[in-house]
PDB file of C-alpha atoms in Angstrom:
ATOM      1  CA  UNK A   1     108.657  45.554 168.267  1.00  0.00           C
ATOM      2  CA  UNK A   2     108.667  42.406 170.424  1.00  0.00           C
ATOM      3  CA  UNK A   3     105.507  42.088 172.516  1.00  0.00           C
ATOM      4  CA  UNK A   4     104.439  39.437 175.020  1.00  0.00           C
ATOM      5  CA  UNK A   5     100.707  39.169 175.718  1.00  0.00           C
ATOM      6  CA  UNK A   6      99.525  37.362 178.836  1.00  0.00           C
ATOM      7  CA  UNK A   7      96.107  35.765 178.440  1.00  0.00           C
ATOM      8  CA  UNK A   8      94.381  34.582 175.263  1.00  0.00           C
ATOM      9  CA  UNK A   9      90.902  35.712 176.234  1.00  0.00           C
ATOM     10  CA  UNK A  10      88.929  38.247 174.256  1.00  0.00           C
ATOM     11  CA  UNK A  11      91.070  41.205 175.397  1.00  0.00           C
ATOM     12  CA  UNK A  12      94.417  39.464 174.948  1.00  0.00           C
ATOM     13  CA  UNK A  13      93.497  37.936 171.585  1.00  0.00           C
ATOM     14  CA  UNK A  14      92.163  41.211 170.238  1.00  0.00           C
ATOM     15  CA  UNK A  15      95.299  43.036 171.367  1.00  0.00           C
ATOM     16  CA  UNK A  16      97.514  40.368 169.784  1.00  0.00           C
ATOM     17  CA  UNK A  17      95.648  40.558 166.463  1.00  0.00           C
ATOM     18  CA  UNK A  18      95.983  44.336 166.331  1.00  0.00           C
ATOM     19  CA  UNK A  19      99.681  44.211 167.174  1.00  0.00           C
ATOM     20  CA  UNK A  20     100.335  41.548 164.539  1.00  0.00           C
ATOM     21  CA  UNK A  21      98.451  43.542 161.918  1.00  0.00           C
ATOM     22  CA  UNK A  22     100.778  46.465 162.668  1.00  0.00           C
ATOM     23  CA  UNK A  23     103.819  44.333 161.947  1.00  0.00           C
ATOM     24  CA  UNK A  24     104.921  43.562 165.511  1.00  0.00           C
ATOM     25  CA  UNK A  25     106.187  40.195 166.756  1.00  0.00           C
ATOM     26  CA  UNK A  26     103.827  38.732 169.369  1.00  0.00           C
ATOM     27  CA  UNK A  27     104.174  35.876 171.852  1.00  0.00           C
ATOM     28  CA  UNK A  28     101.052  34.803 173.758  1.00  0.00           C
ATOM     29  CA  UNK A  29     101.191  33.022 177.112  1.00  0.00           C
ATOM     30  CA  UNK A  30      98.064  31.228 178.310  1.00  0.00           C
ATOM     31  CA  UNK A  31      97.569  28.560 180.943  1.00  0.00           C
ATOM     32  CA  UNK A  32      95.081  26.512 178.899  1.00  0.00           C
ATOM     33  CA  UNK A  33      96.334  24.393 175.953  1.00  0.00           C
ATOM     34  CA  UNK A  34      92.955  24.661 174.244  1.00  0.00           C
ATOM     35  CA  UNK A  35      93.496  28.416 173.942  1.00  0.00           C
ATOM     36  CA  UNK A  36      95.527  27.838 170.780  1.00  0.00           C
ATOM     37  CA  UNK A  37      92.749  26.056 168.926  1.00  0.00           C
ATOM     38  CA  UNK A  38      90.077  28.323 170.366  1.00  0.00           C
ATOM     39  CA  UNK A  39      91.873  31.517 169.377  1.00  0.00           C
ATOM     40  CA  UNK A  40      91.888  32.804 165.806  1.00  0.00           C
ATOM     41  CA  UNK A  41      95.181  34.649 166.324  1.00  0.00           C
ATOM     42  CA  UNK A  42      97.496  33.677 163.500  1.00  0.00           C
ATOM     43  CA  UNK A  43     101.266  34.089 163.231  1.00  0.00           C
ATOM     44  CA  UNK A  44     101.761  34.525 166.991  1.00  0.00           C
ATOM     45  CA  UNK A  45     104.200  32.444 169.018  1.00  0.00           C
ATOM     46  CA  UNK A  46     102.606  30.482 171.857  1.00  0.00           C
ATOM     47  CA  UNK A  47     103.722  29.404 175.320  1.00  0.00           C
ATOM     48  CA  UNK A  48     101.372  27.253 177.395  1.00  0.00           C
ATOM     49  CA  UNK A  49     101.654  27.539 181.159  1.00  0.00           C
ATOM     50  CA  UNK A  50     101.221  29.812 184.164  1.00  0.00           C
ATOM     51  CA  UNK A  51     102.874  33.142 183.359  1.00  0.00           C
ATOM     52  CA  UNK A  52     103.390  33.764 187.078  1.00  0.00           C
ATOM     53  CA  UNK A  53     105.992  30.990 187.102  1.00  0.00           C
ATOM     54  CA  UNK A  54     109.472  32.147 186.112  1.00  0.00           C
ATOM     55  CA  UNK A  55     110.178  28.949 184.159  1.00  0.00           C
ATOM     56  CA  UNK A  56     107.132  29.578 181.955  1.00  0.00           C
ATOM     57  CA  UNK A  57     107.797  33.276 181.545  1.00  0.00           C
ATOM     58  CA  UNK A  58     111.391  32.560 180.508  1.00  0.00           C
ATOM     59  CA  UNK A  59     110.158  30.471 177.573  1.00  0.00           C
ATOM     60  CA  UNK A  60     108.779  33.672 176.015  1.00  0.00           C
ATOM     61  CA  UNK A  61     112.239  35.334 176.253  1.00  0.00           C
ATOM     62  CA  UNK A  62     111.030  38.443 178.110  1.00  0.00           C
ATOM     63  CA  UNK A  63     114.596  39.786 178.176  1.00  0.00           C
ATOM     64  CA  UNK A  64     114.128  40.498 174.445  1.00  0.00           C
ATOM     65  CA  UNK A  65     110.663  42.044 174.794  1.00  0.00           C
ATOM     66  CA  UNK A  66     109.948  45.727 174.356  1.00  0.00           C
ATOM     67  CA  UNK A  67     106.543  45.497 176.035  1.00  0.00           C
ATOM     68  CA  UNK A  68     104.600  43.021 178.150  1.00  0.00           C
ATOM     69  CA  UNK A  69     100.812  43.285 178.048  1.00  0.00           C
ATOM     70  CA  UNK A  70      99.276  41.582 181.088  1.00  0.00           C
ATOM     71  CA  UNK A  71      95.750  41.107 179.745  1.00  0.00           C
ATOM     72  CA  UNK A  72      94.466  38.120 181.700  1.00  0.00           C
ATOM     73  CA  UNK A  73      91.109  38.138 183.445  1.00  0.00           C
ATOM     74  CA  UNK A  74      92.771  37.887 186.851  1.00  0.00           C
ATOM     75  CA  UNK A  75      94.164  41.005 188.515  1.00  0.00           C
ATOM     76  CA  UNK A  76      96.588  39.036 190.709  1.00  0.00           C
ATOM     77  CA  UNK A  77      98.131  37.411 187.633  1.00  0.00           C
ATOM     78  CA  UNK A  78      98.490  40.750 185.862  1.00  0.00           C
ATOM     79  CA  UNK A  79     100.201  42.316 188.883  1.00  0.00           C
ATOM     80  CA  UNK A  80     102.611  39.421 189.447  1.00  0.00           C
ATOM     81  CA  UNK A  81     103.554  39.240 185.763  1.00  0.00           C
ATOM     82  CA  UNK A  82     104.182  43.000 185.640  1.00  0.00           C
ATOM     83  CA  UNK A  83     106.403  42.789 188.727  1.00  0.00           C
ATOM     84  CA  UNK A  84     108.372  39.837 187.356  1.00  0.00           C
ATOM     85  CA  UNK A  85     108.755  41.493 183.959  1.00  0.00           C
ATOM     86  CA  UNK A  86     110.249  44.589 185.531  1.00  0.00           C
ATOM     87  CA  UNK A  87     112.279  43.149 188.408  1.00  0.00           C
ATOM     88  CA  UNK A  88     113.555  39.882 186.884  1.00  0.00           C
ATOM     89  CA  UNK A  89     113.847  40.689 183.184  1.00  0.00           C
ATOM     90  CA  UNK A  90     114.039  44.480 182.950  1.00  0.00           C
ATOM     91  CA  UNK A  91     111.249  44.777 180.389  1.00  0.00           C
ATOM     92  CA  UNK A  92     111.163  48.478 179.390  1.00  0.00           C
ATOM     93  CA  UNK A  93     107.378  48.861 179.405  1.00  0.00           C
ATOM     94  CA  UNK A  94     104.475  47.061 181.034  1.00  0.00           C
ATOM     95  CA  UNK A  95     100.780  47.486 180.310  1.00  0.00           C
ATOM     96  CA  UNK A  96      98.350  45.784 182.689  1.00  0.00           C
ATOM     97  CA  UNK A  97      94.628  45.192 182.477  1.00  0.00           C
ATOM     98  CA  UNK A  98      92.542  46.082 185.540  1.00  0.00           C
ATOM     99  CA  UNK A  99      89.500  43.816 185.771  1.00  0.00           C
ATOM    100  CA  UNK A 100      88.079  45.087 189.049  1.00  0.00           C
ATOM    101  CA  UNK A 101      88.119  48.904 189.403  1.00  0.00           C
ATOM    102  CA  UNK A 102      88.490  48.464 193.181  1.00  0.00           C
ATOM    103  CA  UNK A 103      91.991  47.094 192.538  1.00  0.00           C
ATOM    104  CA  UNK A 104      93.101  49.994 190.365  1.00  0.00           C
ATOM    105  CA  UNK A 105      95.098  51.609 193.176  1.00  0.00           C
ATOM    106  CA  UNK A 106      97.441  48.583 193.200  1.00  0.00           C
ATOM    107  CA  UNK A 107      98.484  49.007 189.569  1.00  0.00           C
ATOM    108  CA  UNK A 108     101.402  51.376 190.002  1.00  0.00           C
ATOM    109  CA  UNK A 109     105.187  51.447 189.885  1.00  0.00           C
ATOM    110  CA  UNK A 110     105.527  49.411 193.073  1.00  0.00           C
ATOM    111  CA  UNK A 111     104.107  46.464 191.106  1.00  0.00           C
ATOM    112  CA  UNK A 112     106.068  47.319 187.964  1.00  0.00           C
ATOM    113  CA  UNK A 113     103.060  48.691 186.074  1.00  0.00           C
ATOM    114  CA  UNK A 114     103.659  51.561 183.650  1.00  0.00           C
ATOM    115  CA  UNK A 115     100.156  51.841 182.204  1.00  0.00           C
ATOM    116  CA  UNK A 116      97.020  50.469 183.847  1.00  0.00           C
ATOM    117  CA  UNK A 117      94.007  49.980 181.580  1.00  0.00           C
ATOM    118  CA  UNK A 118      90.705  49.568 183.374  1.00  0.00           C
ATOM    119  CA  UNK A 119      88.177  48.143 180.923  1.00  0.00           C
ATOM    120  CA  UNK A 120      85.126  49.209 182.982  1.00  0.00           C
ATOM    121  CA  UNK A 121      86.536  52.693 183.518  1.00  0.00           C
ATOM    122  CA  UNK A 122      87.492  53.029 179.845  1.00  0.00           C
ATOM    123  CA  UNK A 123      84.026  51.921 178.746  1.00  0.00           C
ATOM    124  CA  UNK A 124      82.454  54.488 181.075  1.00  0.00           C
ATOM    125  CA  UNK A 125      84.804  57.186 179.795  1.00  0.00           C
ATOM    126  CA  UNK A 126      83.978  56.419 176.166  1.00  0.00           C
ATOM    127  CA  UNK A 127      80.254  56.588 176.905  1.00  0.00           C
ATOM    128  CA  UNK A 128      80.677  59.899 178.728  1.00  0.00           C
ATOM    129  CA  UNK A 129      82.943  61.263 175.987  1.00  0.00           C
ATOM    130  CA  UNK A 130      80.300  60.448 173.399  1.00  0.00           C
ATOM    131  CA  UNK A 131      77.440  62.212 175.170  1.00  0.00           C
ATOM    132  CA  UNK A 132      78.902  64.739 177.593  1.00  0.00           C
ATOM    133  CA  UNK A 133      79.445  68.251 176.249  1.00  0.00           C
ATOM    134  CA  UNK A 134      80.926  70.741 178.681  1.00  0.00           C
ATOM    135  CA  UNK A 135      82.379  68.150 181.065  1.00  0.00           C
ATOM    136  CA  UNK A 136      85.997  67.077 181.448  1.00  0.00           C
ATOM    137  CA  UNK A 137      86.196  63.314 180.845  1.00  0.00           C
ATOM    138  CA  UNK A 138      89.171  61.177 181.854  1.00  0.00           C
ATOM    139  CA  UNK A 139      89.956  58.715 179.057  1.00  0.00           C
ATOM    140  CA  UNK A 140      93.106  57.015 180.317  1.00  0.00           C
ATOM    141  CA  UNK A 141      95.557  56.933 183.211  1.00  0.00           C
ATOM    142  CA  UNK A 142      99.190  56.916 182.104  1.00  0.00           C
ATOM    143  CA  UNK A 143     102.548  56.165 183.705  1.00  0.00           C
ATOM    144  CA  UNK A 144     101.598  54.746 187.113  1.00  0.00           C
ATOM    145  CA  UNK A 145      98.890  57.306 187.753  1.00  0.00           C
ATOM    146  CA  UNK A 146     101.125  60.382 187.469  1.00  0.00           C
ATOM    147  CA  UNK A 147      99.491  61.533 184.223  1.00  0.00           C
ATOM    148  CA  UNK A 148      96.062  61.292 182.631  1.00  0.00           C
ATOM    149  CA  UNK A 149      94.561  61.792 179.189  1.00  0.00           C
ATOM    150  CA  UNK A 150      91.393  63.887 179.436  1.00  0.00           C
ATOM    151  CA  UNK A 151      88.937  65.276 176.903  1.00  0.00           C
ATOM    152  CA  UNK A 152      86.715  68.357 176.906  1.00  0.00           C
ATOM    153  CA  UNK A 153      84.105  69.176 174.271  1.00  0.00           C
ATOM    154  CA  UNK A 154      83.614  72.946 173.998  1.00  0.00           C
ATOM    155  CA  UNK A 155      79.922  73.952 174.246  1.00  0.00           C
ATOM    156  CA  UNK A 156      78.566  76.220 171.517  1.00  0.00           C
ATOM    157  CA  UNK A 157      78.250  79.202 173.874  1.00  0.00           C
ATOM    158  CA  UNK A 158      81.438  78.866 175.912  1.00  0.00           C
ATOM    159  CA  UNK A 159      83.484  82.058 176.476  1.00  0.00           C
ATOM    160  CA  UNK A 160      86.697  80.326 175.357  1.00  0.00           C
ATOM    161  CA  UNK A 161      85.382  80.279 171.773  1.00  0.00           C
ATOM    162  CA  UNK A 162      87.250  82.751 169.579  1.00  0.00           C
ATOM    163  CA  UNK A 163      90.409  82.719 171.668  1.00  0.00           C
ATOM    164  CA  UNK A 164      93.644  81.407 170.240  1.00  0.00           C
ATOM    165  CA  UNK A 165      95.429  78.534 171.965  1.00  0.00           C
ATOM    166  CA  UNK A 166      98.200  80.881 173.141  1.00  0.00           C
ATOM    167  CA  UNK A 167      95.585  83.263 174.509  1.00  0.00           C
ATOM    168  CA  UNK A 168      94.263  80.760 177.050  1.00  0.00           C
ATOM    169  CA  UNK A 169      96.078  80.400 180.365  1.00  0.00           C
ATOM    170  CA  UNK A 170      96.160  76.612 180.579  1.00  0.00           C
ATOM    171  CA  UNK A 171      96.712  75.064 184.000  1.00  0.00           C
ATOM    172  CA  UNK A 172     100.197  74.212 185.209  1.00  0.00           C
ATOM    173  CA  UNK A 173     101.437  70.712 184.250  1.00  0.00           C
ATOM    174  CA  UNK A 174      98.882  70.541 181.437  1.00  0.00           C
ATOM    175  CA  UNK A 175      99.520  70.204 177.689  1.00  0.00           C
ATOM    176  CA  UNK A 176      96.913  70.564 174.956  1.00  0.00           C
ATOM    177  CA  UNK A 177      97.952  67.692 172.683  1.00  0.00           C
ATOM    178  CA  UNK A 178      95.213  67.580 170.035  1.00  0.00           C
ATOM    179  CA  UNK A 179      92.038  69.223 168.784  1.00  0.00           C
ATOM    180  CA  UNK A 180      89.403  67.096 167.075  1.00  0.00           C
ATOM    181  CA  UNK A 181      87.268  69.312 164.809  1.00  0.00           C
ATOM    182  CA  UNK A 182      84.553  67.852 162.577  1.00  0.00           C
ATOM    183  CA  UNK A 183      86.197  64.453 162.930  1.00  0.00           C
ATOM    184  CA  UNK A 184      89.603  65.756 161.787  1.00  0.00           C
ATOM    185  CA  UNK A 185      92.521  65.735 164.265  1.00  0.00           C
ATOM    186  CA  UNK A 186      94.529  68.950 164.457  1.00  0.00           C
ATOM    187  CA  UNK A 187      97.937  69.401 166.041  1.00  0.00           C
ATOM    188  CA  UNK A 188      97.361  72.616 168.005  1.00  0.00           C
ATOM    189  CA  UNK A 189      99.521  75.660 167.380  1.00  0.00           C
ATOM    190  CA  UNK A 190      99.460  78.926 169.260  1.00  0.00           C
ATOM    191  CA  UNK A 191      97.500  80.655 166.463  1.00  0.00           C
ATOM    192  CA  UNK A 192      94.674  78.097 166.281  1.00  0.00           C
ATOM    193  CA  UNK A 193      91.313  79.600 167.241  1.00  0.00           C
ATOM    194  CA  UNK A 194      89.074  77.492 169.474  1.00  0.00           C
ATOM    195  CA  UNK A 195      85.621  76.822 168.050  1.00  0.00           C
ATOM    196  CA  UNK A 196      82.390  75.504 169.504  1.00  0.00           C
ATOM    197  CA  UNK A 197      82.190  71.729 169.272  1.00  0.00           C
ATOM    198  CA  UNK A 198      85.972  71.308 169.350  1.00  0.00           C
ATOM    199  CA  UNK A 199      87.108  68.247 171.287  1.00  0.00           C
ATOM    200  CA  UNK A 200      90.213  69.227 173.238  1.00  0.00           C
ATOM    201  CA  UNK A 201      92.582  66.489 174.417  1.00  0.00           C
ATOM    202  CA  UNK A 202      95.009  67.159 177.273  1.00  0.00           C
ATOM    203  CA  UNK A 203      97.830  65.291 178.958  1.00  0.00           C
ATOM    204  CA  UNK A 204      97.833  66.431 182.561  1.00  0.00           C
ATOM    205  CA  UNK A 205      98.324  65.403 186.178  1.00  0.00           C
ATOM    206  CA  UNK A 206      95.495  64.529 188.597  1.00  0.00           C
ATOM    207  CA  UNK A 207      95.715  68.022 190.110  1.00  0.00           C
ATOM    208  CA  UNK A 208      95.894  69.545 186.637  1.00  0.00           C
ATOM    209  CA  UNK A 209      92.717  67.662 185.759  1.00  0.00           C
ATOM    210  CA  UNK A 210      90.915  69.490 188.577  1.00  0.00           C
ATOM    211  CA  UNK A 211      92.345  72.791 187.325  1.00  0.00           C
ATOM    212  CA  UNK A 212      91.023  72.088 183.808  1.00  0.00           C
ATOM    213  CA  UNK A 213      87.554  71.523 185.274  1.00  0.00           C
ATOM    214  CA  UNK A 214      87.851  74.810 187.128  1.00  0.00           C
ATOM    215  CA  UNK A 215      89.016  76.626 183.983  1.00  0.00           C
ATOM    216  CA  UNK A 216      86.039  75.491 181.930  1.00  0.00           C
ATOM    217  CA  UNK A 217      83.399  75.682 184.670  1.00  0.00           C
TER     218      UNK A 217
END
């Protein structure tokens, strides 16, 4: 897979390293020349310049990219790059970092953003997911806000325990995608029995998320 990463800061560099380790081809665009020597990302292609300028973006050959990851520390840059990637080069998928949660509402299809990743929100979600039992926790917003990934840890005394997956009337527009039991992921089937301590992962809509909360309350 061909991936372009915008920004060689801690988030961009970490993303690039992971992608390279998985065998993908990565091009990094950063405005500062010293980013190359400062970064420990090996085997990536580099373009130095402002990614918001078409002439710079073209050097990375975005028309060949499968994904652009706008991971800079500036929300305006990430929005502009996402819009250019989609409107000028037809990049199939864009992932954009949200630095300020107050700007999250901007990161949608009108700016060419497929997936918005809010680092502060994700950190909060991971903290809540680690300690909250009996609460529905949003982990990630997908596809321009039309879908979310949420998690629910079943308390030891919840009435849903003992029911099979098919026996539960899940909310409309909601799919149970995985069960994490004793650290082992399970692909749910209709015959699986829900146990206390199970971590249930759902793909749902914002309204479906409210319905999940109502179901488990």
